[in-house]
Structures are given as structure tokens and as C-alpha cells.
PDB file of C-alpha atoms in Angstrom:
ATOM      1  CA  UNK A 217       9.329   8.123 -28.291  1.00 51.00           C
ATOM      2  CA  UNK A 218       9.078   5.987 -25.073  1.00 74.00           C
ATOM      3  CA  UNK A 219       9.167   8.058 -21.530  1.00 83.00           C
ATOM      4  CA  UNK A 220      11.301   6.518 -18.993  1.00 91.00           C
ATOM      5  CA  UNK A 221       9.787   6.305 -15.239  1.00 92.00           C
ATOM      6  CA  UNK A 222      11.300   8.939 -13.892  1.00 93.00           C
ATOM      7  CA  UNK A 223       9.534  11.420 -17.213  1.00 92.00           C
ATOM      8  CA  UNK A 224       6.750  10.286 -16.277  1.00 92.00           C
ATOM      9  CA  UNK A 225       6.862  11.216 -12.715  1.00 92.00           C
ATOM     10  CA  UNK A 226       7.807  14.155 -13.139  1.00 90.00           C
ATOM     11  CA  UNK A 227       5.122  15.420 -15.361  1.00 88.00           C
ATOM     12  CA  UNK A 228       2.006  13.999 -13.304  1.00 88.00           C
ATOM     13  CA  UNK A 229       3.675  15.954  -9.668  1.00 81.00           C
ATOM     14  CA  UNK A 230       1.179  18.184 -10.001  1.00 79.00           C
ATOM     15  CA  UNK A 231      -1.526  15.593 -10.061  1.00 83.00           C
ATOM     16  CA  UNK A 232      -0.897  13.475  -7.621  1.00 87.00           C
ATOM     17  CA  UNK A 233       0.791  16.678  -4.704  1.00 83.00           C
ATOM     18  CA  UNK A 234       1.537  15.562  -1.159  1.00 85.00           C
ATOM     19  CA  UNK A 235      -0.780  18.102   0.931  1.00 87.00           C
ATOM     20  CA  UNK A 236       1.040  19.982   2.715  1.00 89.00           C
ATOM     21  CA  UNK A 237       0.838  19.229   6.176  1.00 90.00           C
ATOM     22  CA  UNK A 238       1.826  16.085   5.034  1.00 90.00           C
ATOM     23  CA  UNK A 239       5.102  16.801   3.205  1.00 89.00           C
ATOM     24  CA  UNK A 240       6.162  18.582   6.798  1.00 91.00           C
ATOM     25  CA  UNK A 241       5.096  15.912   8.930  1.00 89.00           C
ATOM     26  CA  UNK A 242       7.544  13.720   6.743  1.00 87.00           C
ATOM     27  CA  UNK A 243      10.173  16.357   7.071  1.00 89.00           C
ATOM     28  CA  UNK A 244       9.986  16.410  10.453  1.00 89.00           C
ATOM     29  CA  UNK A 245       9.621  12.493  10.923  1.00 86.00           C
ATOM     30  CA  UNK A 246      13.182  12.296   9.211  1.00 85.00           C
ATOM     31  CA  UNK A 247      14.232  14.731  11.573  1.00 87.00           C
ATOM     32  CA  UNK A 248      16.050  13.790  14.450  1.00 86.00           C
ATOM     33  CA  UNK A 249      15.530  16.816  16.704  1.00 87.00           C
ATOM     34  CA  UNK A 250      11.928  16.608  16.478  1.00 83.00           C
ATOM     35  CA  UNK A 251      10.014  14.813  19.033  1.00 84.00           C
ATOM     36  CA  UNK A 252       5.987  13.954  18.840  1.00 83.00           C
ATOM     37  CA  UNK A 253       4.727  17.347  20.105  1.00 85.00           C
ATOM     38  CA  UNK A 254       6.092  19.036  17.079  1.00 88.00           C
ATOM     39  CA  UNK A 255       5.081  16.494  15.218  1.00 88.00           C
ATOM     40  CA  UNK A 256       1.194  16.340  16.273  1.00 88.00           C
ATOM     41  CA  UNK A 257       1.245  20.334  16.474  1.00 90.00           C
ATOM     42  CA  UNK A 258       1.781  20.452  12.465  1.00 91.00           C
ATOM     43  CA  UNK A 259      -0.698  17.239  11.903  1.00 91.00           C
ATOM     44  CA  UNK A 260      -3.609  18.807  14.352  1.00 90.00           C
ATOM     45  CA  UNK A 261      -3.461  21.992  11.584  1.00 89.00           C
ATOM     46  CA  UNK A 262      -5.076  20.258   9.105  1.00 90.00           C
ATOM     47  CA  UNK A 263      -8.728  18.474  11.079  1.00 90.00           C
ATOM     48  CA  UNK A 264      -9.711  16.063   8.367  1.00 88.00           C
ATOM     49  CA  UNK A 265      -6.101  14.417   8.975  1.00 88.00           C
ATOM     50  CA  UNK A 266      -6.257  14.573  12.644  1.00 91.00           C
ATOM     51  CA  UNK A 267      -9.977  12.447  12.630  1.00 90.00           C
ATOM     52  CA  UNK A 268      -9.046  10.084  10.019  1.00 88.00           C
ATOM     53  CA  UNK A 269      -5.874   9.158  12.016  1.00 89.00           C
ATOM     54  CA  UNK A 270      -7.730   8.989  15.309  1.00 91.00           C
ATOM     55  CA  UNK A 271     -10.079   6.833  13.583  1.00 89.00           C
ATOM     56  CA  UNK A 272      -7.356   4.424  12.032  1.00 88.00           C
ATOM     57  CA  UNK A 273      -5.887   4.046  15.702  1.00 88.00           C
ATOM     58  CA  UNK A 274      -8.946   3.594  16.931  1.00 90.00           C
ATOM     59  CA  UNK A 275     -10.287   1.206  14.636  1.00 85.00           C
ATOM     60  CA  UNK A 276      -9.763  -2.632  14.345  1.00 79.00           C
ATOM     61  CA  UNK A 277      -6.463  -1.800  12.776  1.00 80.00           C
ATOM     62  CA  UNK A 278      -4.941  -1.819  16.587  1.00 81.00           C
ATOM     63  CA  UNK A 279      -7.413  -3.269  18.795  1.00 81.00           C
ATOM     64  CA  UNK A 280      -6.891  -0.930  21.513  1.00 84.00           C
ATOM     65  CA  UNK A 281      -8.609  -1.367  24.818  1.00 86.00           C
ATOM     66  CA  UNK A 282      -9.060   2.283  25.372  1.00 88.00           C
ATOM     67  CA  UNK A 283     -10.214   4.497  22.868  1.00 91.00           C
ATOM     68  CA  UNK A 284      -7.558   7.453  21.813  1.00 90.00           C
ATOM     69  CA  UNK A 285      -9.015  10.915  21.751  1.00 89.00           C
ATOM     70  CA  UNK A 286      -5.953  13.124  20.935  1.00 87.00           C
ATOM     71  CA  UNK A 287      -3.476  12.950  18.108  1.00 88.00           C
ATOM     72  CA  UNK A 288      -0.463  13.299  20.766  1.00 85.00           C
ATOM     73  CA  UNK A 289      -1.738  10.368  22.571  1.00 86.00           C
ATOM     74  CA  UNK A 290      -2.129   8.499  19.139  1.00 87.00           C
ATOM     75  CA  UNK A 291       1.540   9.070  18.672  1.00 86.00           C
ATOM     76  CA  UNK A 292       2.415   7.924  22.006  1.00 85.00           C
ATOM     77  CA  UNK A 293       0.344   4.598  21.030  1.00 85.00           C
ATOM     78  CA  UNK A 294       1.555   4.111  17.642  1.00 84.00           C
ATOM     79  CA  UNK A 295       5.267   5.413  17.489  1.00 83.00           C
ATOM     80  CA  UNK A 296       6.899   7.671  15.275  1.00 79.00           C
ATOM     81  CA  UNK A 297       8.171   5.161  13.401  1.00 74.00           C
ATOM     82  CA  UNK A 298       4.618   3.672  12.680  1.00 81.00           C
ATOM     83  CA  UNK A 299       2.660   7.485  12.204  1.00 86.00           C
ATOM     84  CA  UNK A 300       4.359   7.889   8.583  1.00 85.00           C
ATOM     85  CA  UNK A 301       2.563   5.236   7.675  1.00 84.00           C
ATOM     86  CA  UNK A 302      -0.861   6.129   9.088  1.00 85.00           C
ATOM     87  CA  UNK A 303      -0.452   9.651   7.361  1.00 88.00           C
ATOM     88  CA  UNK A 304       0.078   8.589   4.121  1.00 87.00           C
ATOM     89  CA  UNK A 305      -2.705   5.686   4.602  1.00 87.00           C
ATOM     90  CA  UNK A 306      -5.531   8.430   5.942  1.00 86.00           C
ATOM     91  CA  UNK A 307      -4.406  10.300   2.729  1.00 87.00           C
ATOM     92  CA  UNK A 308      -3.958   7.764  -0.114  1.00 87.00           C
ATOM     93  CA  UNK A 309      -7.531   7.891  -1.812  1.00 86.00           C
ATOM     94  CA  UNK A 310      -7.403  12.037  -1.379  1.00 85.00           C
ATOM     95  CA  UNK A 311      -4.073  12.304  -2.622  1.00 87.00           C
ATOM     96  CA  UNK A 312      -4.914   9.674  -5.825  1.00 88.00           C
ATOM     97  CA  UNK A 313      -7.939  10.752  -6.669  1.00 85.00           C
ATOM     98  CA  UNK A 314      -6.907  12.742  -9.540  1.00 82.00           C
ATOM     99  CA  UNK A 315      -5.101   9.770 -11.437  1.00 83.00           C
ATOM    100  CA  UNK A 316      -8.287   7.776 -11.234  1.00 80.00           C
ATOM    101  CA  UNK A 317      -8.658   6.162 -14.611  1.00 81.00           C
ATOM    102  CA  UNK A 318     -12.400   5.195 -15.932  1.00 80.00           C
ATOM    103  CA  UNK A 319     -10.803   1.575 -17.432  1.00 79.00           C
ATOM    104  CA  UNK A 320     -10.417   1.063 -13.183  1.00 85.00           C
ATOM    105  CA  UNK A 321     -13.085   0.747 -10.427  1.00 86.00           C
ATOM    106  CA  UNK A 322     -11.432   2.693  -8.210  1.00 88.00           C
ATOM    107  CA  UNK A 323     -13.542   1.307  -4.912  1.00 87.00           C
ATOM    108  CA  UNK A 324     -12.230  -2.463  -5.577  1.00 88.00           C
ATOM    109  CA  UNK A 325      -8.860  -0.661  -6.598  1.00 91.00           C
ATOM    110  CA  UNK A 326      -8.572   0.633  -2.796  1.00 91.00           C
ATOM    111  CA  UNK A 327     -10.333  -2.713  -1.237  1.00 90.00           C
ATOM    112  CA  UNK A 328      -8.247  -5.137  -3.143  1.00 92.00           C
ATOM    113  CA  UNK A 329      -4.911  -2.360  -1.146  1.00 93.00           C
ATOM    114  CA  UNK A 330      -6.114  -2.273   1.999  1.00 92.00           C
ATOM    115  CA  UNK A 331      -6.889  -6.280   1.940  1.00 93.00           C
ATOM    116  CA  UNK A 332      -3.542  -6.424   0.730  1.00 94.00           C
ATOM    117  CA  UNK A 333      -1.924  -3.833   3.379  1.00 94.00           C
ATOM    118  CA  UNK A 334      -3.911  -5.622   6.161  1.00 93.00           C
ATOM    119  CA  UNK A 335      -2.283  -9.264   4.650  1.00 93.00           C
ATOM    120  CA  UNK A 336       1.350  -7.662   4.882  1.00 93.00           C
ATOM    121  CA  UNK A 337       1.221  -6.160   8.082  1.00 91.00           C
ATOM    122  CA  UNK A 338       0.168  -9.505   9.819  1.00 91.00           C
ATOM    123  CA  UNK A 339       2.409 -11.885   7.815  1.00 90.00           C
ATOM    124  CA  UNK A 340       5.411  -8.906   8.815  1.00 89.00           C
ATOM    125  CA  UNK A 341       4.382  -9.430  12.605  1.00 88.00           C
ATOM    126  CA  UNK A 342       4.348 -12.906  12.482  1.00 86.00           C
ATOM    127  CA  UNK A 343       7.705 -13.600   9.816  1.00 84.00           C
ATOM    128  CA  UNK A 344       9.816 -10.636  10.683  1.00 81.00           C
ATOM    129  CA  UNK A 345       8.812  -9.293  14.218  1.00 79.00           C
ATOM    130  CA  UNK A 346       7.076  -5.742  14.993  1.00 73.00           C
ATOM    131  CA  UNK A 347       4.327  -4.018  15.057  1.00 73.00           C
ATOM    132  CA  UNK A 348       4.282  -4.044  10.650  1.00 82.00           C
ATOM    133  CA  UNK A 349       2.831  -0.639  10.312  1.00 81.00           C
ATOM    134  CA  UNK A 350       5.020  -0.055   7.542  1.00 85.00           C
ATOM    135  CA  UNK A 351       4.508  -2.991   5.475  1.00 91.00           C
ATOM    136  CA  UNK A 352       0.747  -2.325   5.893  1.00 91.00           C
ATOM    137  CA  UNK A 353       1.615   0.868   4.030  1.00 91.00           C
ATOM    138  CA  UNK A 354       3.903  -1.254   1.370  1.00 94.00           C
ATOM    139  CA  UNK A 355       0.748  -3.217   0.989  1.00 95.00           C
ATOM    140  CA  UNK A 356      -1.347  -0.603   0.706  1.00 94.00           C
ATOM    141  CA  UNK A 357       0.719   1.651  -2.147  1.00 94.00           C
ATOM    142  CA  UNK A 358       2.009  -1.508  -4.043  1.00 95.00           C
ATOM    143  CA  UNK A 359      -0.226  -1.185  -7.200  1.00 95.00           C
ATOM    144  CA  UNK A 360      -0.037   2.455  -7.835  1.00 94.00           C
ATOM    145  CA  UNK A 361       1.728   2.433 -10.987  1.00 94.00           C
ATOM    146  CA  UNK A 362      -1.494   0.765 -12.291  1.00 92.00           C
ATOM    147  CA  UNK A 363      -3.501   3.643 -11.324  1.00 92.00           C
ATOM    148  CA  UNK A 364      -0.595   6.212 -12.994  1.00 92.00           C
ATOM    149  CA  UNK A 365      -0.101   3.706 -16.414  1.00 91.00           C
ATOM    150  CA  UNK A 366      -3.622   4.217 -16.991  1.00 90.00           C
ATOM    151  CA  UNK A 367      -3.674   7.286 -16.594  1.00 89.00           C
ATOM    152  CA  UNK A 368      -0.597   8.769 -18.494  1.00 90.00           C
ATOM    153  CA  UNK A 369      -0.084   5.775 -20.193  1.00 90.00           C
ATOM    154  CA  UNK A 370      -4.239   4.293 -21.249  1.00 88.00           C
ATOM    155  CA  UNK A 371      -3.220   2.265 -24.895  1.00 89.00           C
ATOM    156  CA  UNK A 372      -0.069   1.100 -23.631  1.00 91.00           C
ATOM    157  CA  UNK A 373      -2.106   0.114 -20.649  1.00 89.00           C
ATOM    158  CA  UNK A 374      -4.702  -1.644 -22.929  1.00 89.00           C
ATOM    159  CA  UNK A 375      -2.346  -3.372 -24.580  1.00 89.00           C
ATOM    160  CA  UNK A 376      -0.390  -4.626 -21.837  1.00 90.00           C
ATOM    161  CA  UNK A 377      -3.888  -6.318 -20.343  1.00 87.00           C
ATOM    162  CA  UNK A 378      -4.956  -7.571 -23.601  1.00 87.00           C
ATOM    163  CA  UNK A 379      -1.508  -9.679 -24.305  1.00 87.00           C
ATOM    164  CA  UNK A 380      -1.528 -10.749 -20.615  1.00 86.00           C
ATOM    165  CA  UNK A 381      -5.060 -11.730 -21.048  1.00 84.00           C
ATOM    166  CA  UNK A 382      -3.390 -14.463 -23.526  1.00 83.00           C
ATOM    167  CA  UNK A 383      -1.726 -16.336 -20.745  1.00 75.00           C
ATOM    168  CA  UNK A 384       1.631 -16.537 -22.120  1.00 75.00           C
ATOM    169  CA  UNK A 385       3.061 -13.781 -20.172  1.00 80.00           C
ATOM    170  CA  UNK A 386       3.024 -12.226 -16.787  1.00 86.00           C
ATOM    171  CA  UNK A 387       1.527  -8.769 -16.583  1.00 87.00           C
ATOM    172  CA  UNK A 388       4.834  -7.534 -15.348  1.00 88.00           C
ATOM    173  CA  UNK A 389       6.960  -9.455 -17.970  1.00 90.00           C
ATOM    174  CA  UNK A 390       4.479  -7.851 -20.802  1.00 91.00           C
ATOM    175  CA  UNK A 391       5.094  -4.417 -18.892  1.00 90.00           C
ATOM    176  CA  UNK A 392       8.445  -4.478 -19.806  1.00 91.00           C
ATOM    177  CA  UNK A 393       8.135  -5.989 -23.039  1.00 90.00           C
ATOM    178  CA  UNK A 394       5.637  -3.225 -23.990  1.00 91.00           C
ATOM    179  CA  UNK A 395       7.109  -0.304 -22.217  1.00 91.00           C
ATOM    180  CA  UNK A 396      10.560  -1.199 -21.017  1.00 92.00           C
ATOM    181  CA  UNK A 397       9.860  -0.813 -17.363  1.00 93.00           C
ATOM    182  CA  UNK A 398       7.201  -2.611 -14.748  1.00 94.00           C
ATOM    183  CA  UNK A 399       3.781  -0.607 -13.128  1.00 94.00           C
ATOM    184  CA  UNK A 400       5.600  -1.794  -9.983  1.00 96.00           C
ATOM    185  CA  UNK A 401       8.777   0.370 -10.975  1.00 95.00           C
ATOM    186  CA  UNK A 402       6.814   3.073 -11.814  1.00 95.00           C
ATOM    187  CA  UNK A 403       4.816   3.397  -8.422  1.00 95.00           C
ATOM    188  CA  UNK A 404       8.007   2.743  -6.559  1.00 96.00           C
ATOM    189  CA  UNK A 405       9.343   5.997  -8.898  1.00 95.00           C
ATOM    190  CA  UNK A 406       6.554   8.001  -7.537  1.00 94.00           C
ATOM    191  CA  UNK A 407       7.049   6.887  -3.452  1.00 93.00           C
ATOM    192  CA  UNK A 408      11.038   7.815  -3.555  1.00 93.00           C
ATOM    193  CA  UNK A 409      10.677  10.721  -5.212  1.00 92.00           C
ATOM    194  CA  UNK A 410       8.128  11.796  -1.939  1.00 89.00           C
ATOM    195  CA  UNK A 411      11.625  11.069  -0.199  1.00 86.00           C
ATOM    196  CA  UNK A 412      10.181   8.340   1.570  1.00 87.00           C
ATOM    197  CA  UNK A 413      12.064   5.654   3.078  1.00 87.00           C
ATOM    198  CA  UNK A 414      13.850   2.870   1.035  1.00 92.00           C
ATOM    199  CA  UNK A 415      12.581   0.145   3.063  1.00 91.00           C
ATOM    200  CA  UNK A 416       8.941   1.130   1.705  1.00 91.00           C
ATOM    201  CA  UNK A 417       9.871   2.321  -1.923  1.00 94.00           C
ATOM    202  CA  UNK A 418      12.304  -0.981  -2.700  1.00 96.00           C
ATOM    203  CA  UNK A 419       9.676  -3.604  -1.871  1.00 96.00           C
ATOM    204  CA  UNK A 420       7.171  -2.135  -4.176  1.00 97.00           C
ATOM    205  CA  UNK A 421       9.834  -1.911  -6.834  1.00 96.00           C
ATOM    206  CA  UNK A 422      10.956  -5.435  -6.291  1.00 96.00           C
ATOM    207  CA  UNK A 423       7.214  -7.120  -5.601  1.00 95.00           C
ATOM    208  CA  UNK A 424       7.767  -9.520  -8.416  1.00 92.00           C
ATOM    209  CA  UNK A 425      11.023 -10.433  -7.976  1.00 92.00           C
ATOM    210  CA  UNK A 426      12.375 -10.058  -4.472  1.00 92.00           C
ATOM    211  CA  UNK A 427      15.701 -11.756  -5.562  1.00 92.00           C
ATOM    212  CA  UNK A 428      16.598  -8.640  -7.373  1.00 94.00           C
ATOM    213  CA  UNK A 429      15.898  -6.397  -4.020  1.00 94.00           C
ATOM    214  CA  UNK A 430      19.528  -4.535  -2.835  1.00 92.00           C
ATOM    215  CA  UNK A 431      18.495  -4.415   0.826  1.00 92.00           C
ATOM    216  CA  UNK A 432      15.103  -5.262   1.748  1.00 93.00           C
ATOM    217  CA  UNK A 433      14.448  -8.415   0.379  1.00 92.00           C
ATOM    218  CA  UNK A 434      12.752 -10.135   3.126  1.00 90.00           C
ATOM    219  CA  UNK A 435      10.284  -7.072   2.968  1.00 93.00           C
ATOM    220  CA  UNK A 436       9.685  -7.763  -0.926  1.00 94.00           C
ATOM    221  CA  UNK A 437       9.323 -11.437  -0.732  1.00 91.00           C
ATOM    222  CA  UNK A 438       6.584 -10.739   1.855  1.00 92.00           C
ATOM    223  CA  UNK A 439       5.054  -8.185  -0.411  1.00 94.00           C
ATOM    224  CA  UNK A 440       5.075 -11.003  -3.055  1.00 91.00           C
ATOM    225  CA  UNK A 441       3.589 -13.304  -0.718  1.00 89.00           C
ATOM    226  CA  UNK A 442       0.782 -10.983  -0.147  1.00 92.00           C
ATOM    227  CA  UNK A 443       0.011 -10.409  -3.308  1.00 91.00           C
ATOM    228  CA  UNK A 444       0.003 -14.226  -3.786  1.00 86.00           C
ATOM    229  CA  UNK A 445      -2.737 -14.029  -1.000  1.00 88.00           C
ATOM    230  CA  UNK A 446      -4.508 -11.515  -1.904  1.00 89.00           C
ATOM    231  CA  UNK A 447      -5.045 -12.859  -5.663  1.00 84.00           C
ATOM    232  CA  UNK A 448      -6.121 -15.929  -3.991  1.00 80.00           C
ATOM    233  CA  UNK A 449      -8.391 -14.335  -1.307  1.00 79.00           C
ATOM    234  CA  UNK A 450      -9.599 -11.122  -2.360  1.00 64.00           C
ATOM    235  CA  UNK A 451     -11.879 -12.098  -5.565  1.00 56.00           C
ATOM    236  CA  UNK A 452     -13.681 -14.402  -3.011  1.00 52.00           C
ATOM    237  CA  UNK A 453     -14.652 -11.313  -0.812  1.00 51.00           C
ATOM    238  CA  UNK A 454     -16.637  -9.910  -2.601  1.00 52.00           C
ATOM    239  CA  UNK A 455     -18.270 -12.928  -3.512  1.00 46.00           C
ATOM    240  CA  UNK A 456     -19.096 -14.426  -0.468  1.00 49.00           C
ATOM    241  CA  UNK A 457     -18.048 -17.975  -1.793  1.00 53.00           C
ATOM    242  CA  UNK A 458     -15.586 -19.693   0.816  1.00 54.00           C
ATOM    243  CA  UNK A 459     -12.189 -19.056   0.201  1.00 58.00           C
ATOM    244  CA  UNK A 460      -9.998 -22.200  -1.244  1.00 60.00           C
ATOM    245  CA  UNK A 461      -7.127 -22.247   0.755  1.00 61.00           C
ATOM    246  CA  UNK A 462      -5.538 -25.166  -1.284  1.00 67.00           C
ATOM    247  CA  UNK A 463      -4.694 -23.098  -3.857  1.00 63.00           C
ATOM    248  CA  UNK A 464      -2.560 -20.533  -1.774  1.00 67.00           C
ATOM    249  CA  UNK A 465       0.979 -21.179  -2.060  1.00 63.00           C
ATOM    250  CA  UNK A 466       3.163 -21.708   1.114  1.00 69.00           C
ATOM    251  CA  UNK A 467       3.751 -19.210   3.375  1.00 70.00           C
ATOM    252  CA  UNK A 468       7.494 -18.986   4.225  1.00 70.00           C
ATOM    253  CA  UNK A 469      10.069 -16.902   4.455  1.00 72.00           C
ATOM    254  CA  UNK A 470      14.225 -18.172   4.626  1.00 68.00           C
ATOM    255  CA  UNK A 471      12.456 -21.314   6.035  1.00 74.00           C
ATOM    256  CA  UNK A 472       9.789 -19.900   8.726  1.00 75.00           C
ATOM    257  CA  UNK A 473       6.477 -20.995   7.635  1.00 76.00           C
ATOM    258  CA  UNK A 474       3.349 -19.883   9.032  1.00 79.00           C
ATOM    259  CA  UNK A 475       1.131 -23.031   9.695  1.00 81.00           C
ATOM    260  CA  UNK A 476      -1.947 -23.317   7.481  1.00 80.00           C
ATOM    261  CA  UNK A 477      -4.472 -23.087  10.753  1.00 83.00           C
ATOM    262  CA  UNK A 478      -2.469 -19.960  11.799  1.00 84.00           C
ATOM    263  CA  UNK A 479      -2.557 -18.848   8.085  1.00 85.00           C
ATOM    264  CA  UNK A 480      -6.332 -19.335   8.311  1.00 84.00           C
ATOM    265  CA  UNK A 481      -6.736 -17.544  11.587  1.00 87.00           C
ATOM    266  CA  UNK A 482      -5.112 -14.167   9.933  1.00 88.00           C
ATOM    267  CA  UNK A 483      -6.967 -14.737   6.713  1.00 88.00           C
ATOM    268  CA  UNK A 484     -10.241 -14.693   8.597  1.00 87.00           C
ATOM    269  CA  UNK A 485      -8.743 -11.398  10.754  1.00 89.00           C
ATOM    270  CA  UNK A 486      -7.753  -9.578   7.819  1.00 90.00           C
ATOM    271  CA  UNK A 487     -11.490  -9.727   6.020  1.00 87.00           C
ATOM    272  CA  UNK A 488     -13.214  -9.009   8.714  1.00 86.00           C
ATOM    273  CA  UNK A 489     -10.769  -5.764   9.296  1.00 88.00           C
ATOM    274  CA  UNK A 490     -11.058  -4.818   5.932  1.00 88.00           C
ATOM    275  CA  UNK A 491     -14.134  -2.973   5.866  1.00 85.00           C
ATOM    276  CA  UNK A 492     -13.433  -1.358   8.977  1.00 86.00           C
ATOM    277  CA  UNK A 493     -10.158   0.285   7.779  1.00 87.00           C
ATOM    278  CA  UNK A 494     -11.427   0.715   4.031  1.00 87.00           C
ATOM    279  CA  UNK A 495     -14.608   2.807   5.293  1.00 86.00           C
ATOM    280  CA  UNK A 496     -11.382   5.219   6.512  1.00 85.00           C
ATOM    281  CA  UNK A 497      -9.426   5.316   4.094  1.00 84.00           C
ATOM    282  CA  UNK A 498     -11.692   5.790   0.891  1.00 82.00           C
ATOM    283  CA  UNK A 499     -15.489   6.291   2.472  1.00 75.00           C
ATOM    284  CA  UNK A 500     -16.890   6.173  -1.030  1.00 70.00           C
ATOM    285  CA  UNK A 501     -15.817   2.670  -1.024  1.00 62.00           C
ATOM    286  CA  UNK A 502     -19.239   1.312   1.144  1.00 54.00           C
ATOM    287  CA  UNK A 503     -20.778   1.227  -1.958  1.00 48.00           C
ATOM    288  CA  UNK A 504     -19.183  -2.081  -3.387  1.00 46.00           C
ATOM    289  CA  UNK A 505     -20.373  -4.292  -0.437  1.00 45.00           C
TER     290      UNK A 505
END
């Protein structure tokens, strides 16, 4: 008997928790009475949070002049629009670490998501304006059904690879062929039932086919061009080969293209942060390069 995704969400909660300074600091982000005292108060309670966060702000990720030395300070700097998204990126690996399939290398896993995060957040400042903290996080989270199919889910999961492998099919179409819903519904399942905000939950959802977003759709076609990116970029990483920008696709968005030398330009920015913010995020990952 199939599972639907919300079946299967429900019976890995346990594995893959919010901690619990975490769930509170979202709480009190969606709060409107509480201001960024409260808010750092509950974060400085747990100290592995508080110096991953202070080193995400004061990594490449910002470029500050100054260096930030207190998490009040780092929310006075960042926002408290923008901290949500540093939380949940200084506790992604931690939180995951329990879904982590053997069929996946979990090190490229989290490079190939932070490359991909970085990617979003640049093309979001330069397409749709702001700082694009939160599409960094979109970025980042995207492929997370992958990580729970394999888990929950490993022969289906086989499967789905092996007829994709074929090249008739996308790995999304065969998804739903196999199982009746996408890895990208299933991860965007898992991120709305943390009550987080639709504008990060529907791009994830909708990364294949932005078209079929209900009110972010400029957010999922940028995930989608990301991912475009990052299929094009990434593998060459870790290879050290020069990337072939001819094969990227153009960069546009309801008509605003990003010229190929600017494209380049944040290309080049985004590998060279990469490390820097990876070595954060998922420490283990040094290993791979």
C-alpha cells in the first residue's frame, strides 16, 4: 500500500526533531511582540548555535568589514527577517544527520546545497532585490526529500534512479510515476509542517515546475534556475576542470536577464564562498576537497 507525503512525514518526526531552541526561536520570529533581545536571549542558550551563527555572519557569506562578536549584534546586522534562515542553515547537517542514507555521500549531498543556496541567494539579489537570505535557505533545503526517499523509501528510491538512468524520463516525472508524488513534494512536506513560511516551503515544492507555484513563483523559477546552475557548475568543482558556461541555460526571469560576464562574476563568487560556508555548516565535509 503506497504512503502519501504527509504518512511519511509524520512517521520520520522523530528522526529528523527541530532542537529546541530552535523551534522557539521560530515561534518567536513569527511573533510580532517579540523584538531581537528576546530573540538572541533564547538562541545564546544553546552555545554551539550561537558560534556557528557568529561564524556564518562573519564569514564570506556577508562580507562584513567589521567582525561581529555577539549574537544581538548579529541580529542587528542580519535582520530578523534574514536570522530564520541562518538558524536553520547552522543546523541543517545536525538536524539531518539521522536520515543519512549509505546509497548517498552525504559530504557532496551538503556541498552540492550550499553551492546551490549560495547560487540562489545571489541570482535573488540581483533578479528580485534584497539581501536573499531566504532563498539561500530555499537553496540550501531544496533536495531533502532525496535524503528522506532514501531513507524511508530505499527500493522505491533505487528504482526511481535506475529508470531515470534510462534517459527517457525526468527524475521527478519517474518520482511520480513510481510513487505518485515528487522528492521535491516530499521535502517541501517536511519544511511546512516545521510551520515555516510559505515563501520557503512553495518554491521547494514547485522547483520543477514553477508554473504550477500559487504565490511564489518568481521564487521557484529562480530555484529552478539554480538548480539548472548548479547541475551545470557543481560536478566541475570538484573536478577542477573549467566550468563550460555554454551549456548553462539563460538566466532570466519575466524578461530580466543577468548578462553572461555578470553571470560569470557570481559563478566565480559563489565557488570560492562555498567552502567557506560549507566548513560551517557540515565540518565533516573538508574531507571531499
Amino acid at each position: 500500500m503506497s504512503m502519501t507525503p504527509e504518512e511519511i512525514i509524520k512517521d520520520i518526526n522523530q528522526l529528523v526533531s527541530l532542537p529546541e531552541v530552535v523551534i522557539r526561536a521560530n515561534e518567536l520570529l513569527d511573533s510580532p511582540t517579540a523584538d531581537a533581545e528576546e530573540i538572541g536571549e533564547v538562541i545564546s542558550h544553546d552555545p554551539a548555535l550561537s558560534a556557528q551563527l557568529l561564524k556564518l555572519v562573519n564569514s564570506a557569506f556577508y562580507h562584513l568589514p567589521t567582525k561581529i562578536e555577539t549574537i544581538s549584534r548579529a541580529i542587528t546586522v542580519v535582520g530578523l527577517n534574514e536570522l530564520r534562515s541562518l538558524i536553520f542553515a547552522a543546523t541543517a547537517t545536525e538536524t539531518f544527520q539521522n536520515l543519512s542514507p549509505e546509497s548517498i555521500d552525504m559530504n557532496a549531498f551538503w556541498q552540492r546545497s550550499v553551492y546551490c543556496g549560495l547560487i540562489a541567494k545571489k541570482l535573488s539579489t540581483v533578479l528580485l532585490g534584497g539581501s536573499g537570505e531566504t532563498m539561500f535557505l530555499t537553496g540550501l533545503l531544496h533536495d531533502i526529500g532525496r535524503l528522506i526517499l532514501y531513507s524511508q523509501l530505499p527500493e522505491q528510491a533505487q528504482q526511481i534512479v535506475s529508470e531515470a538512468e534510462k534517459g527517457q524520463s525526468s527524475l521527478a516525472a519517474v518520482e511520480e510515476k513510481v510513487l505518485g508524488f515528487s522528492s521535491a513534494q516530499l521535502g517541501s512536506t517536511l519544511l511546512e509542517s516545521w510551520e515555516l513560511p510559505q515563501r520557503l516551503w512553495e518554491p521547494v515544492r514547485f522547483q520543477t515546475a514553477p508554473e504550477n507555484a500559487d504565490d511564489y513563483q518568481e521564487e521557484a523559477t529562480l530555484l529552478k534556475v539554480s538548480l539548472q546552475i548548479t547541475n551545470c557548475v557543481e560536478p566541475e568543482l570538484k573536478s577542477g576542470q573549467p566550468v563550460q558556461l555554454g551549456n548553462l541555460p539563460k538566466v532570466e526571469i519575466h524578461g530580466l536577464e543577468i548578462p553572461r560576464e555578470q553571470l560569470e562574476l557570481l559563478i566565480s563568487d559563489a565557488s570560492v564562498e562555498c567552502f567557506d560556508v560549507l566548513m560551517i555548516v557540515n565540518p565533516n565535509a573538508g574531507m571531499i576537497f
